[in-house]
Amino acid sequence: MDDVITTAKTVPIDFDVAGARFSFLDPDASVAAETLEGFVYEPATTALLARLLSHGAPTFLDVGAHYGYFTCFASALNPAARVLAFEPGGKHFPVLEANIALNGIGAEPLKLALSTEAGKVPFTDRTMKPKPGHEVEYIETVAFDDYASRRGIRADVVKIDVHGAEGLVLGGMARTLRERVGHVLMEVHAEHILVGYDHAGIMAMLRDAGFHLYECARFRRTERPDLVPLEGDAYEAMVTPARWTEEQVKTERMVLASRAPFTF
């Protein structure tokens, strides 16, 4: 097994979440560190994905897959789903591959970052934002619209957690968002980590693609999603960094973009 895993001397954690059973390697306990006592990892996100992916044969994009928690969850929940896991990080990708192999699932691991264009960019500590003192690697980027056209991919549900590059991801999949995607679940990060787009630009791309927008409030702290329509003052509070609370800056915010009005 990859040195990243063996060095950590870790053993798989067994999950049974929303009827999905899978094993999961978490060598540096980064998933465990963000899981509150008494909850599963990002319980509201998990509940929403369970609703969106449990029927039919959807194509699910796990963008910023990290070690593959949601990749494994989606594949175990619905074996008929096509799951593509995008993770560019050199330390994280081998663990993602190992978790897919461990569970014997058909998810496809892709060592790529989604962005507005193809190329190579510096990457440090899971972000494209330069971080002095951190090790830098150069990762490969692709625009999803171009990549999907070449490979015949028609995405239905997209989860995005890319530590500030969410605008770049959306910018490279504008056609896909307009023509196909039914739902986007996106972690939105604080202003200081954003790359290429501000909050207003990020939300505008989703609005322009025809989505209804909701914030999933307290997504790390509640099992039943609390969806707040992003309209009027709620929308202004989302796109105005000065109105973010200290906790929102620290723990990020979760946005659900839905093609049709959505209730849970």
PDB file of N, CA and C in Angstrom, residues 8 25 35 61 68 98 104 130-131 144 178 190 210 260:
ATOM      1  N   ALA A   8       1.395   6.206   8.246  1.00  0.00           N
ATOM      2  CA  ALA A   8       0.450   6.640   9.271  1.00  0.00           C
ATOM      3  C   ALA A   8      -0.018   5.487  10.154  1.00  0.00           C
ATOM      4  N   LEU A  25     -10.096   4.880   4.915  1.00  0.00           N
ATOM      5  CA  LEU A  25      -8.777   5.195   5.459  1.00  0.00           C
ATOM      6  C   LEU A  25      -8.638   6.709   5.604  1.00  0.00           C
ATOM      7  N   THR A  35     -15.202  16.151  12.259  1.00  0.00           N
ATOM      8  CA  THR A  35     -16.447  15.481  12.590  1.00  0.00           C
ATOM      9  C   THR A  35     -16.780  15.731  14.056  1.00  0.00           C
ATOM     10  N   LEU A  61     -20.208  14.089  -9.603  1.00  0.00           N
ATOM     11  CA  LEU A  61     -18.838  14.605  -9.598  1.00  0.00           C
ATOM     12  C   LEU A  61     -18.467  14.985  -8.172  1.00  0.00           C
ATOM     13  N   GLY A  68     -11.826  10.788  -0.290  1.00  0.00           N
ATOM     14  CA  GLY A  68     -12.896  10.054  -0.937  1.00  0.00           C
ATOM     15  C   GLY A  68     -14.066   9.670  -0.062  1.00  0.00           C
ATOM     16  N   ALA A  98      -6.703   4.235  -2.766  1.00  0.00           N
ATOM     17  CA  ALA A  98      -6.740   3.110  -1.829  1.00  0.00           C
ATOM     18  C   ALA A  98      -8.136   2.903  -1.266  1.00  0.00           C
ATOM     19  N   GLY A 104     -13.928  -1.843  -3.232  1.00  0.00           N
ATOM     20  CA  GLY A 104     -14.294  -2.550  -4.443  1.00  0.00           C
ATOM     21  C   GLY A 104     -15.377  -1.847  -5.239  1.00  0.00           C
ATOM     22  N   PRO A 130      -1.495  30.950  -2.871  1.00  0.00           N
ATOM     23  CA  PRO A 130      -0.131  30.810  -2.356  1.00  0.00           C
ATOM     24  C   PRO A 130      -0.091  30.882  -0.831  1.00  0.00           C
ATOM     25  N   LYS A 131       0.699  30.001  -0.231  1.00  0.00           N
ATOM     26  CA  LYS A 131       0.857  29.970   1.223  1.00  0.00           C
ATOM     27  C   LYS A 131       2.339  29.916   1.548  1.00  0.00           C
ATOM     28  N   PHE A 144     -13.930  21.638 -17.069  1.00  0.00           N
ATOM     29  CA  PHE A 144     -14.802  20.468 -17.136  1.00  0.00           C
ATOM     30  C   PHE A 144     -15.604  20.411 -18.433  1.00  0.00           C
ATOM     31  N   ARG A 178     -25.546  24.995 -17.321  1.00  0.00           N
ATOM     32  CA  ARG A 178     -26.755  25.465 -18.007  1.00  0.00           C
ATOM     33  C   ARG A 178     -27.571  24.306 -18.575  1.00  0.00           C
ATOM     34  N   ALA A 190     -14.034  31.592   2.873  1.00  0.00           N
ATOM     35  CA  ALA A 190     -13.922  33.009   3.215  1.00  0.00           C
ATOM     36  C   ALA A 190     -13.117  33.773   2.164  1.00  0.00           C
ATOM     37  N   GLY A 210     -29.417  29.460 -14.000  1.00  0.00           N
ATOM     38  CA  GLY A 210     -30.816  29.122 -13.781  1.00  0.00           C
ATOM     39  C   GLY A 210     -31.130  28.385 -12.496  1.00  0.00           C
ATOM     40  N   ALA A 260     -34.665  23.187  -9.728  1.00  0.00           N
ATOM     41  CA  ALA A 260     -36.055  23.499  -9.386  1.00  0.00           C
ATOM     42  C   ALA A 260     -36.128  23.849  -7.893  1.00  0.00           C
TER      43      ALA A 260
END
